[in-house]
Amino acid sequence: MERIPILKMGDFLLVTIQVDLYDQLAENLETDLVNSVKKHNSKGVLIDISSVSIIDSFMGRILGNIGIMSRIMGAQSVIVGMQPAVAMTLVELGLTLTGVSTALNVEKGMELLRSKILLSEGQSDDYDNDTE
Amino acid sequence: MERIPILKMGDFLLVTIQVDLYDQLAENLETDLVNSVKKHNSKGVLIDISSVSIIDSFMGRILGNIGIMSRIMGAQSVIVGMQPAVAMTLVELGLTLTGVSTALNVEKGMELLRSKILLSEGQSDDYDNDTE
């Protein structure tokens, strides 16, 4: 299992990180993700890290990279499910994930993505938000 | 990382299996899943196995168990993203996953879940399917 699956859900992509990201895996994830954004014309990327309990500077940097890459590709990105200890570690490491949005869980992350997409498209008047 | 995360998405739960399920992990997953179905009053469970490339009789049995448990708890379950080689192995192992529904990807799985839920609730006339 050398690749982290990327799930397409409508306009969004969902990535659940469950394993430690070593170099090759992280590189594959970055490549797969930007390719998927292009292939599916995705507007948003959700990265769930709820099962990540230990984070190091490498993984923190990868998360930041994914956010930047998504933005360059024209997609919004949100990191969801961060554990309190992980947030504390990131700050202690000096990785403040500037420019990366976060949300408490996948549902809140999707709401945030939708509002960010609306904001960037400037069509908040005629959008019918009926997904729940 | 001793637990597989269970993501709540509206009425559904989504589980992405990315690692080999050993005994304790599988047991935790079963327990967590039935508890989550109860807690969130979920109507459907989606199990994504797109990154599972090798399957054995143990994992096949766990997948079957999860389907049966969900049904007993009143939730529908769908396994999505099965690789062709995995399907062939399951049949060769004699595990035909009777009673477990499958779909090609998460989106198709969600559609299948919705139609199964409608069928079981018998309210197909007034349901507004506006999620796409």
PDB file of C-alpha atoms in Angstrom:
ATOM      1  CA  MET A   1       0.000   0.000   0.000  1.00  0.00           C
ATOM      2  CA  GLU A   2       2.300   2.702  -1.282  1.00  0.00           C
ATOM      3  CA  ARG A   3      -0.242   5.355  -2.059  1.00  0.00           C
ATOM      4  CA  ILE A   4      -2.731   7.311  -0.020  1.00  0.00           C
ATOM      5  CA  PRO A   5      -6.130   7.118  -1.725  1.00  0.00           C
ATOM      6  CA  ILE A   6      -7.731  10.328  -2.958  1.00  0.00           C
ATOM      7  CA  LEU A   7     -11.521  10.144  -2.921  1.00  0.00           C
ATOM      8  CA  LYS A   8     -13.568  12.287  -5.275  1.00  0.00           C
ATOM      9  CA  MET A   9     -16.775  13.611  -3.755  1.00  0.00           C
ATOM     10  CA  GLY A  10     -18.516  15.952  -6.146  1.00  0.00           C
ATOM     11  CA  ASP A  11     -16.377  19.039  -6.579  1.00  0.00           C
ATOM     12  CA  PHE A  12     -14.127  18.087  -3.683  1.00  0.00           C
ATOM     13  CA  LEU A  13     -11.280  15.675  -3.098  1.00  0.00           C
ATOM     14  CA  LEU A  14     -10.901  13.935   0.257  1.00  0.00           C
ATOM     15  CA  VAL A  15      -7.610  12.593   1.561  1.00  0.00           C
ATOM     16  CA  THR A  16      -7.391  10.732   4.860  1.00  0.00           C
ATOM     17  CA  ILE A  17      -3.883  10.481   6.230  1.00  0.00           C
ATOM     18  CA  GLN A  18      -3.612   7.395   8.450  1.00  0.00           C
ATOM     19  CA  VAL A  19       0.015   6.445   8.131  1.00  0.00           C
ATOM     20  CA  ASP A  20       3.314   8.149   8.743  1.00  0.00           C
ATOM     21  CA  LEU A  21       4.335  10.046   5.632  1.00  0.00           C
ATOM     22  CA  TYR A  22       7.821   9.037   4.620  1.00  0.00           C
ATOM     23  CA  ASP A  23       9.551  10.733   1.674  1.00  0.00           C
ATOM     24  CA  GLN A  24       8.282   8.635  -1.223  1.00  0.00           C
ATOM     25  CA  LEU A  25       4.727   8.426   0.113  1.00  0.00           C
ATOM     26  CA  ALA A  26       4.546  12.188   0.624  1.00  0.00           C
ATOM     27  CA  GLU A  27       5.932  12.817  -2.851  1.00  0.00           C
ATOM     28  CA  ASN A  28       3.387  10.400  -4.387  1.00  0.00           C
ATOM     29  CA  LEU A  29       0.600  12.111  -2.457  1.00  0.00           C
ATOM     30  CA  GLU A  30       1.595  15.561  -3.709  1.00  0.00           C
ATOM     31  CA  THR A  31       1.830  14.325  -7.315  1.00  0.00           C
ATOM     32  CA  ASP A  32      -1.434  12.359  -7.152  1.00  0.00           C
ATOM     33  CA  LEU A  33      -3.245  15.265  -5.573  1.00  0.00           C
ATOM     34  CA  VAL A  34      -2.302  17.903  -8.137  1.00  0.00           C
ATOM     35  CA  ASN A  35      -3.049  15.415 -10.936  1.00  0.00           C
ATOM     36  CA  SER A  36      -6.445  14.634  -9.400  1.00  0.00           C
ATOM     37  CA  VAL A  37      -7.285  18.331  -9.060  1.00  0.00           C
ATOM     38  CA  LYS A  38      -6.547  18.736 -12.759  1.00  0.00           C
ATOM     39  CA  LYS A  39      -8.296  15.523 -13.865  1.00  0.00           C
ATOM     40  CA  HIS A  40     -11.522  16.108 -11.924  1.00  0.00           C
ATOM     41  CA  ASN A  41     -11.459  19.890 -12.152  1.00  0.00           C
ATOM     42  CA  SER A  42     -11.843  19.952  -8.365  1.00  0.00           C
ATOM     43  CA  LYS A  43     -12.621  23.120  -6.495  1.00  0.00           C
ATOM     44  CA  GLY A  44     -11.564  21.993  -3.057  1.00  0.00           C
ATOM     45  CA  VAL A  45      -9.290  19.586  -1.213  1.00  0.00           C
ATOM     46  CA  LEU A  46     -10.068  18.223   2.258  1.00  0.00           C
ATOM     47  CA  ILE A  47      -7.214  16.643   4.196  1.00  0.00           C
ATOM     48  CA  ASP A  48      -8.295  14.654   7.238  1.00  0.00           C
ATOM     49  CA  ILE A  49      -5.533  14.186   9.819  1.00  0.00           C
ATOM     50  CA  SER A  50      -7.737  13.008  12.696  1.00  0.00           C
ATOM     51  CA  SER A  51      -5.708   9.830  13.137  1.00  0.00           C
ATOM     52  CA  VAL A  52      -2.367  11.633  13.086  1.00  0.00           C
ATOM     53  CA  SER A  53      -1.296  11.796  16.728  1.00  0.00           C
ATOM     54  CA  ILE A  54       2.390  12.555  16.234  1.00  0.00           C
ATOM     55  CA  ILE A  55       3.647  15.184  13.819  1.00  0.00           C
ATOM     56  CA  ASP A  56       7.153  16.242  12.892  1.00  0.00           C
ATOM     57  CA  SER A  57       8.544  19.115  10.872  1.00  0.00           C
ATOM     58  CA  PHE A  58       8.601  16.995   7.686  1.00  0.00           C
ATOM     59  CA  MET A  59       4.907  16.180   7.868  1.00  0.00           C
ATOM     60  CA  GLY A  60       4.075  19.753   8.829  1.00  0.00           C
ATOM     61  CA  ARG A  61       5.922  20.994   5.761  1.00  0.00           C
ATOM     62  CA  ILE A  62       4.120  18.489   3.510  1.00  0.00           C
ATOM     63  CA  LEU A  63       0.755  19.721   4.799  1.00  0.00           C
ATOM     64  CA  GLY A  64       1.798  23.290   4.060  1.00  0.00           C
ATOM     65  CA  ASN A  65       3.021  22.288   0.579  1.00  0.00           C
ATOM     66  CA  ILE A  66      -0.261  20.572  -0.270  1.00  0.00           C
ATOM     67  CA  GLY A  67      -2.147  23.721   0.669  1.00  0.00           C
ATOM     68  CA  ILE A  68       0.081  25.904  -1.495  1.00  0.00           C
ATOM     69  CA  MET A  69      -0.022  23.482  -4.450  1.00  0.00           C
ATOM     70  CA  SER A  70      -3.827  23.300  -4.308  1.00  0.00           C
ATOM     71  CA  ARG A  71      -4.080  27.082  -4.284  1.00  0.00           C
ATOM     72  CA  ILE A  72      -1.773  27.383  -7.280  1.00  0.00           C
ATOM     73  CA  MET A  73      -3.914  24.807  -9.092  1.00  0.00           C
ATOM     74  CA  GLY A  74      -6.983  26.925  -8.357  1.00  0.00           C
ATOM     75  CA  ALA A  75      -8.468  24.741  -5.621  1.00  0.00           C
ATOM     76  CA  GLN A  76      -9.158  25.677  -2.012  1.00  0.00           C
ATOM     77  CA  SER A  77      -7.811  23.391   0.709  1.00  0.00           C
ATOM     78  CA  VAL A  78      -8.850  22.723   4.291  1.00  0.00           C
ATOM     79  CA  ILE A  79      -7.143  20.547   6.882  1.00  0.00           C
ATOM     80  CA  VAL A  80      -9.650  18.874   9.202  1.00  0.00           C
ATOM     81  CA  GLY A  81      -9.600  16.879  12.410  1.00  0.00           C
ATOM     82  CA  MET A  82      -6.328  18.108  13.860  1.00  0.00           C
ATOM     83  CA  GLN A  83      -5.757  16.785  17.358  1.00  0.00           C
ATOM     84  CA  PRO A  84      -4.960  19.356  20.053  1.00  0.00           C
ATOM     85  CA  ALA A  85      -1.522  17.839  20.699  1.00  0.00           C
ATOM     86  CA  VAL A  86      -0.681  18.106  17.007  1.00  0.00           C
ATOM     87  CA  ALA A  87      -1.660  21.780  16.944  1.00  0.00           C
ATOM     88  CA  MET A  88       0.533  22.423  19.981  1.00  0.00           C
ATOM     89  CA  THR A  89       3.466  20.587  18.402  1.00  0.00           C
ATOM     90  CA  LEU A  90       3.124  22.508  15.136  1.00  0.00           C
ATOM     91  CA  VAL A  91       3.273  25.824  16.968  1.00  0.00           C
ATOM     92  CA  GLU A  92       6.253  24.647  19.030  1.00  0.00           C
ATOM     93  CA  LEU A  93       7.989  23.634  15.793  1.00  0.00           C
ATOM     94  CA  GLY A  94       7.340  27.113  14.421  1.00  0.00           C
ATOM     95  CA  LEU A  95       5.087  25.765  11.673  1.00  0.00           C
ATOM     96  CA  THR A  96       2.037  27.983  11.774  1.00  0.00           C
ATOM     97  CA  LEU A  97       0.612  26.655   8.480  1.00  0.00           C
ATOM     98  CA  THR A  98       0.140  30.159   7.138  1.00  0.00           C
ATOM     99  CA  GLY A  99      -2.426  30.242   4.372  1.00  0.00           C
ATOM    100  CA  VAL A 100      -3.844  26.815   5.200  1.00  0.00           C
ATOM    101  CA  SER A 101      -7.422  26.764   6.480  1.00  0.00           C
ATOM    102  CA  THR A 102      -8.472  24.312   9.153  1.00  0.00           C
ATOM    103  CA  ALA A 103     -11.764  22.993  10.489  1.00  0.00           C
ATOM    104  CA  LEU A 104     -12.800  20.728  13.342  1.00  0.00           C
ATOM    105  CA  ASN A 105     -14.244  17.893  11.273  1.00  0.00           C
ATOM    106  CA  VAL A 106     -15.060  16.889   7.690  1.00  0.00           C
ATOM    107  CA  GLU A 107     -18.570  18.348   7.739  1.00  0.00           C
ATOM    108  CA  LYS A 108     -17.378  21.730   9.019  1.00  0.00           C
ATOM    109  CA  GLY A 109     -14.497  21.536   6.535  1.00  0.00           C
ATOM    110  CA  MET A 110     -16.919  21.057   3.648  1.00  0.00           C
ATOM    111  CA  GLU A 111     -18.975  24.034   4.804  1.00  0.00           C
ATOM    112  CA  LEU A 112     -15.821  26.132   4.974  1.00  0.00           C
ATOM    113  CA  LEU A 113     -14.733  24.966   1.495  1.00  0.00           C
ATOM    114  CA  ARG A 114     -18.136  25.842   0.057  1.00  0.00           C
ATOM    115  CA  SER A 115     -18.065  29.323   1.540  1.00  0.00           C
ATOM    116  CA  LYS A 116     -14.479  29.847   0.343  1.00  0.00           C
ATOM    117  CA  ILE A 117     -15.413  28.724  -3.173  1.00  0.00           C
ATOM    118  CA  LEU A 118     -18.457  30.998  -3.186  1.00  0.00           C
ATOM    119  CA  LEU A 119     -16.288  33.868  -2.042  1.00  0.00           C
ATOM    120  CA  SER A 120     -13.690  33.243  -4.744  1.00  0.00           C
ATOM    121  CA  GLU A 121     -16.318  32.853  -7.454  1.00  0.00           C
ATOM    122  CA  GLY A 122     -18.429  35.758  -6.236  1.00  0.00           C
ATOM    123  CA  GLN A 123     -21.741  34.081  -6.931  1.00  0.00           C
ATOM    124  CA  SER A 124     -23.166  33.855  -3.443  1.00  0.00           C
ATOM    125  CA  ASP A 125     -26.574  35.160  -4.575  1.00  0.00           C
ATOM    126  CA  ASP A 126     -27.796  32.269  -6.711  1.00  0.00           C
ATOM    127  CA  TYR A 127     -26.169  29.264  -5.048  1.00  0.00           C
ATOM    128  CA  ASP A 128     -28.601  26.716  -3.636  1.00  0.00           C
ATOM    129  CA  ASN A 129     -26.982  25.015  -0.691  1.00  0.00           C
ATOM    130  CA  ASP A 130     -29.074  21.860  -0.355  1.00  0.00           C
ATOM    131  CA  THR A 131     -26.526  19.217   0.471  1.00  0.00           C
ATOM    132  CA  GLU A 132     -27.587  18.373   4.006  1.00  0.00           C
TER     133      GLU A 132
ATOM    134  CA  MET B   1      -1.964   5.298  14.871  1.00  0.00           C
ATOM    135  CA  GLU B   2      -3.969   2.425  16.269  1.00  0.00           C
ATOM    136  CA  ARG B   3      -7.366   3.352  14.989  1.00  0.00           C
ATOM    137  CA  ILE B   4      -8.856   3.795  11.555  1.00  0.00           C
ATOM    138  CA  PRO B   5     -10.698   7.134  11.449  1.00  0.00           C
ATOM    139  CA  ILE B   6     -14.432   7.124  10.837  1.00  0.00           C
ATOM    140  CA  LEU B   7     -15.599  10.284   9.089  1.00  0.00           C
ATOM    141  CA  LYS B   8     -19.160  11.519   9.507  1.00  0.00           C
ATOM    142  CA  MET B   9     -20.645  13.000   6.346  1.00  0.00           C
ATOM    143  CA  GLY B  10     -24.273  13.891   6.872  1.00  0.00           C
ATOM    144  CA  ASP B  11     -26.222  10.677   7.368  1.00  0.00           C
ATOM    145  CA  PHE B  12     -23.308   8.531   6.274  1.00  0.00           C
ATOM    146  CA  LEU B  13     -20.076   7.308   7.779  1.00  0.00           C
ATOM    147  CA  LEU B  14     -16.965   6.947   5.647  1.00  0.00           C
ATOM    148  CA  VAL B  15     -14.115   4.600   6.463  1.00  0.00           C
ATOM    149  CA  THR B  16     -10.980   4.455   4.324  1.00  0.00           C
ATOM    150  CA  ILE B  17      -8.906   1.348   4.894  1.00  0.00           C
ATOM    151  CA  GLN B  18      -5.269   2.090   4.026  1.00  0.00           C
ATOM    152  CA  VAL B  19      -3.363  -0.285   6.260  1.00  0.00           C
ATOM    153  CA  ASP B  20      -3.298  -4.015   6.802  1.00  0.00           C
ATOM    154  CA  LEU B  21      -5.940  -4.926   9.356  1.00  0.00           C
ATOM    155  CA  TYR B  22      -4.374  -6.949  12.138  1.00  0.00           C
ATOM    156  CA  ASP B  23      -6.527  -8.404  14.918  1.00  0.00           C
ATOM    157  CA  GLN B  24      -6.632  -5.479  17.343  1.00  0.00           C
ATOM    158  CA  LEU B  25      -7.077  -2.867  14.628  1.00  0.00           C
ATOM    159  CA  ALA B  26      -9.957  -4.795  13.056  1.00  0.00           C
ATOM    160  CA  GLU B  27     -11.607  -5.266  16.434  1.00  0.00           C
ATOM    161  CA  ASN B  28     -11.259  -1.535  17.218  1.00  0.00           C
ATOM    162  CA  LEU B  29     -12.728  -0.689  13.807  1.00  0.00           C
ATOM    163  CA  GLU B  30     -15.769  -2.907  14.352  1.00  0.00           C
ATOM    164  CA  THR B  31     -16.360  -1.460  17.827  1.00  0.00           C
ATOM    165  CA  ASP B  32     -15.833   2.144  16.723  1.00  0.00           C
ATOM    166  CA  LEU B  33     -18.096   1.687  13.731  1.00  0.00           C
ATOM    167  CA  VAL B  34     -21.112   0.290  15.587  1.00  0.00           C
ATOM    168  CA  ASN B  35     -20.654   2.952  18.279  1.00  0.00           C
ATOM    169  CA  SER B  36     -20.492   5.684  15.621  1.00  0.00           C
ATOM    170  CA  VAL B  37     -23.631   4.376  13.901  1.00  0.00           C
ATOM    171  CA  LYS B  38     -25.435   4.602  17.248  1.00  0.00           C
ATOM    172  CA  LYS B  39     -23.948   7.982  18.243  1.00  0.00           C
ATOM    173  CA  HIS B  40     -24.643   9.753  14.949  1.00  0.00           C
ATOM    174  CA  ASN B  41     -27.817   7.825  14.109  1.00  0.00           C
ATOM    175  CA  SER B  42     -26.213   7.035  10.742  1.00  0.00           C
ATOM    176  CA  LYS B  43     -28.177   5.520   7.918  1.00  0.00           C
ATOM    177  CA  GLY B  44     -25.290   4.271   5.835  1.00  0.00           C
ATOM    178  CA  VAL B  45     -21.679   3.149   6.032  1.00  0.00           C
ATOM    179  CA  LEU B  46     -19.209   3.505   3.145  1.00  0.00           C
ATOM    180  CA  ILE B  47     -16.021   1.456   3.306  1.00  0.00           C
ATOM    181  CA  ASP B  48     -13.368   2.492   0.807  1.00  0.00           C
ATOM    182  CA  ILE B  49     -10.808  -0.229   0.064  1.00  0.00           C
ATOM    183  CA  SER B  50      -9.285   1.354  -3.040  1.00  0.00           C
ATOM    184  CA  SER B  51      -5.788   1.218  -1.569  1.00  0.00           C
ATOM    185  CA  VAL B  52      -6.101  -2.405  -0.468  1.00  0.00           C
ATOM    186  CA  SER B  53      -4.137  -4.372  -3.043  1.00  0.00           C
ATOM    187  CA  ILE B  54      -3.695  -7.628  -1.131  1.00  0.00           C
ATOM    188  CA  ILE B  55      -6.530  -9.309   0.730  1.00  0.00           C
ATOM    189  CA  ASP B  56      -6.601 -12.449   2.859  1.00  0.00           C
ATOM    190  CA  SER B  57      -9.407 -14.484   4.395  1.00  0.00           C
ATOM    191  CA  PHE B  58      -9.149 -12.534   7.677  1.00  0.00           C
ATOM    192  CA  MET B  59      -9.689  -9.168   6.037  1.00  0.00           C
ATOM    193  CA  GLY B  60     -12.437 -10.607   3.832  1.00  0.00           C
ATOM    194  CA  ARG B  61     -14.226 -11.873   6.918  1.00  0.00           C
ATOM    195  CA  ILE B  62     -13.883  -8.493   8.660  1.00  0.00           C
ATOM    196  CA  LEU B  63     -15.459  -6.743   5.656  1.00  0.00           C
ATOM    197  CA  GLY B  64     -18.335  -9.214   5.757  1.00  0.00           C
ATOM    198  CA  ASN B  65     -18.723  -8.726   9.525  1.00  0.00           C
ATOM    199  CA  ILE B  66     -18.871  -4.944   9.190  1.00  0.00           C
ATOM    200  CA  GLY B  67     -21.663  -5.297   6.629  1.00  0.00           C
ATOM    201  CA  ILE B  68     -23.659  -7.615   8.871  1.00  0.00           C
ATOM    202  CA  MET B  69     -23.106  -5.456  11.981  1.00  0.00           C
ATOM    203  CA  SER B  70     -24.216  -2.308  10.136  1.00  0.00           C
ATOM    204  CA  ARG B  71     -27.371  -4.039   8.932  1.00  0.00           C
ATOM    205  CA  ILE B  72     -28.205  -5.238  12.440  1.00  0.00           C
ATOM    206  CA  MET B  73     -27.722  -1.680  13.700  1.00  0.00           C
ATOM    207  CA  GLY B  74     -30.163  -0.470  11.035  1.00  0.00           C
ATOM    208  CA  ALA B  75     -27.628   1.083   8.659  1.00  0.00           C
ATOM    209  CA  GLN B  76     -26.933   0.136   5.060  1.00  0.00           C
ATOM    210  CA  SER B  77     -23.343  -0.538   4.043  1.00  0.00           C
ATOM    211  CA  VAL B  78     -21.491  -0.360   0.748  1.00  0.00           C
ATOM    212  CA  ILE B  79     -17.909  -1.350  -0.010  1.00  0.00           C
ATOM    213  CA  VAL B  80     -16.345   0.886  -2.654  1.00  0.00           C
ATOM    214  CA  GLY B  81     -13.202   0.953  -4.762  1.00  0.00           C
ATOM    215  CA  MET B  82     -12.373  -2.737  -4.782  1.00  0.00           C
ATOM    216  CA  GLN B  83      -9.458  -3.500  -7.077  1.00  0.00           C
ATOM    217  CA  PRO B  84     -10.010  -6.216  -9.689  1.00  0.00           C
ATOM    218  CA  ALA B  85      -7.265  -8.415  -8.200  1.00  0.00           C
ATOM    219  CA  VAL B  86      -8.915  -8.199  -4.776  1.00  0.00           C
ATOM    220  CA  ALA B  87     -12.272  -9.271  -6.219  1.00  0.00           C
ATOM    221  CA  MET B  88     -10.605 -12.242  -7.922  1.00  0.00           C
ATOM    222  CA  THR B  89      -8.821 -13.232  -4.701  1.00  0.00           C
ATOM    223  CA  LEU B  90     -12.033 -13.015  -2.672  1.00  0.00           C
ATOM    224  CA  VAL B  91     -13.817 -15.363  -5.065  1.00  0.00           C
ATOM    225  CA  GLU B  92     -10.858 -17.749  -5.066  1.00  0.00           C
ATOM    226  CA  LEU B  93     -10.943 -17.721  -1.261  1.00  0.00           C
ATOM    227  CA  GLY B  94     -14.640 -18.612  -1.403  1.00  0.00           C
ATOM    228  CA  LEU B  95     -15.619 -15.293   0.234  1.00  0.00           C
ATOM    229  CA  THR B  96     -18.446 -13.997  -1.910  1.00  0.00           C
ATOM    230  CA  LEU B  97     -19.389 -11.229   0.578  1.00  0.00           C
ATOM    231  CA  THR B  98     -23.038 -12.267   0.477  1.00  0.00           C
ATOM    232  CA  GLY B  99     -25.291  -9.442   1.590  1.00  0.00           C
ATOM    233  CA  VAL B 100     -22.626  -6.773   1.185  1.00  0.00           C
ATOM    234  CA  SER B 101     -23.249  -4.207  -1.549  1.00  0.00           C
ATOM    235  CA  THR B 102     -20.369  -2.852  -3.591  1.00  0.00           C
ATOM    236  CA  ALA B 103     -19.831   0.124  -5.886  1.00  0.00           C
ATOM    237  CA  LEU B 104     -17.029   1.318  -8.131  1.00  0.00           C
ATOM    238  CA  ASN B 105     -16.198   4.530  -6.273  1.00  0.00           C
ATOM    239  CA  VAL B 106     -17.335   6.709  -3.371  1.00  0.00           C
ATOM    240  CA  GLU B 107     -19.740   8.783  -5.448  1.00  0.00           C
ATOM    241  CA  LYS B 108     -21.459   5.732  -6.922  1.00  0.00           C
ATOM    242  CA  GLY B 109     -21.469   4.184  -3.447  1.00  0.00           C
ATOM    243  CA  MET B 110     -23.261   7.222  -2.025  1.00  0.00           C
ATOM    244  CA  GLU B 111     -25.866   7.034  -4.783  1.00  0.00           C
ATOM    245  CA  LEU B 112     -26.370   3.349  -4.039  1.00  0.00           C
ATOM    246  CA  LEU B 113     -26.678   4.050  -0.306  1.00  0.00           C
ATOM    247  CA  ARG B 114     -29.254   6.770  -0.928  1.00  0.00           C
ATOM    248  CA  SER B 115     -31.361   4.502  -3.114  1.00  0.00           C
ATOM    249  CA  LYS B 116     -31.100   1.670  -0.584  1.00  0.00           C
ATOM    250  CA  ILE B 117     -32.144   3.987   2.247  1.00  0.00           C
ATOM    251  CA  LEU B 118     -35.063   5.302   0.202  1.00  0.00           C
ATOM    252  CA  LEU B 119     -36.115   1.750  -0.565  1.00  0.00           C
ATOM    253  CA  SER B 120     -35.957   0.741   3.092  1.00  0.00           C
ATOM    254  CA  GLU B 121     -37.818   3.833   4.240  1.00  0.00           C
ATOM    255  CA  GLY B 122     -40.368   3.761   1.415  1.00  0.00           C
ATOM    256  CA  GLN B 123     -40.425   7.515   0.928  1.00  0.00           C
ATOM    257  CA  SER B 124     -39.125   7.781  -2.621  1.00  0.00           C
ATOM    258  CA  ASP B 125     -41.875  10.202  -3.629  1.00  0.00           C
ATOM    259  CA  ASP B 126     -40.954  13.305  -1.620  1.00  0.00           C
ATOM    260  CA  TYR B 127     -37.173  13.048  -1.424  1.00  0.00           C
ATOM    261  CA  ASP B 128     -35.280  15.896  -3.022  1.00  0.00           C
ATOM    262  CA  ASN B 129     -31.941  14.637  -4.275  1.00  0.00           C
ATOM    263  CA  ASP B 130     -29.963  17.848  -4.672  1.00  0.00           C
ATOM    264  CA  THR B 131     -26.523  16.895  -3.465  1.00  0.00           C
ATOM    265  CA  GLU B 132     -24.601  17.159  -6.698  1.00  0.00           C
TER     266      GLU B 132
END
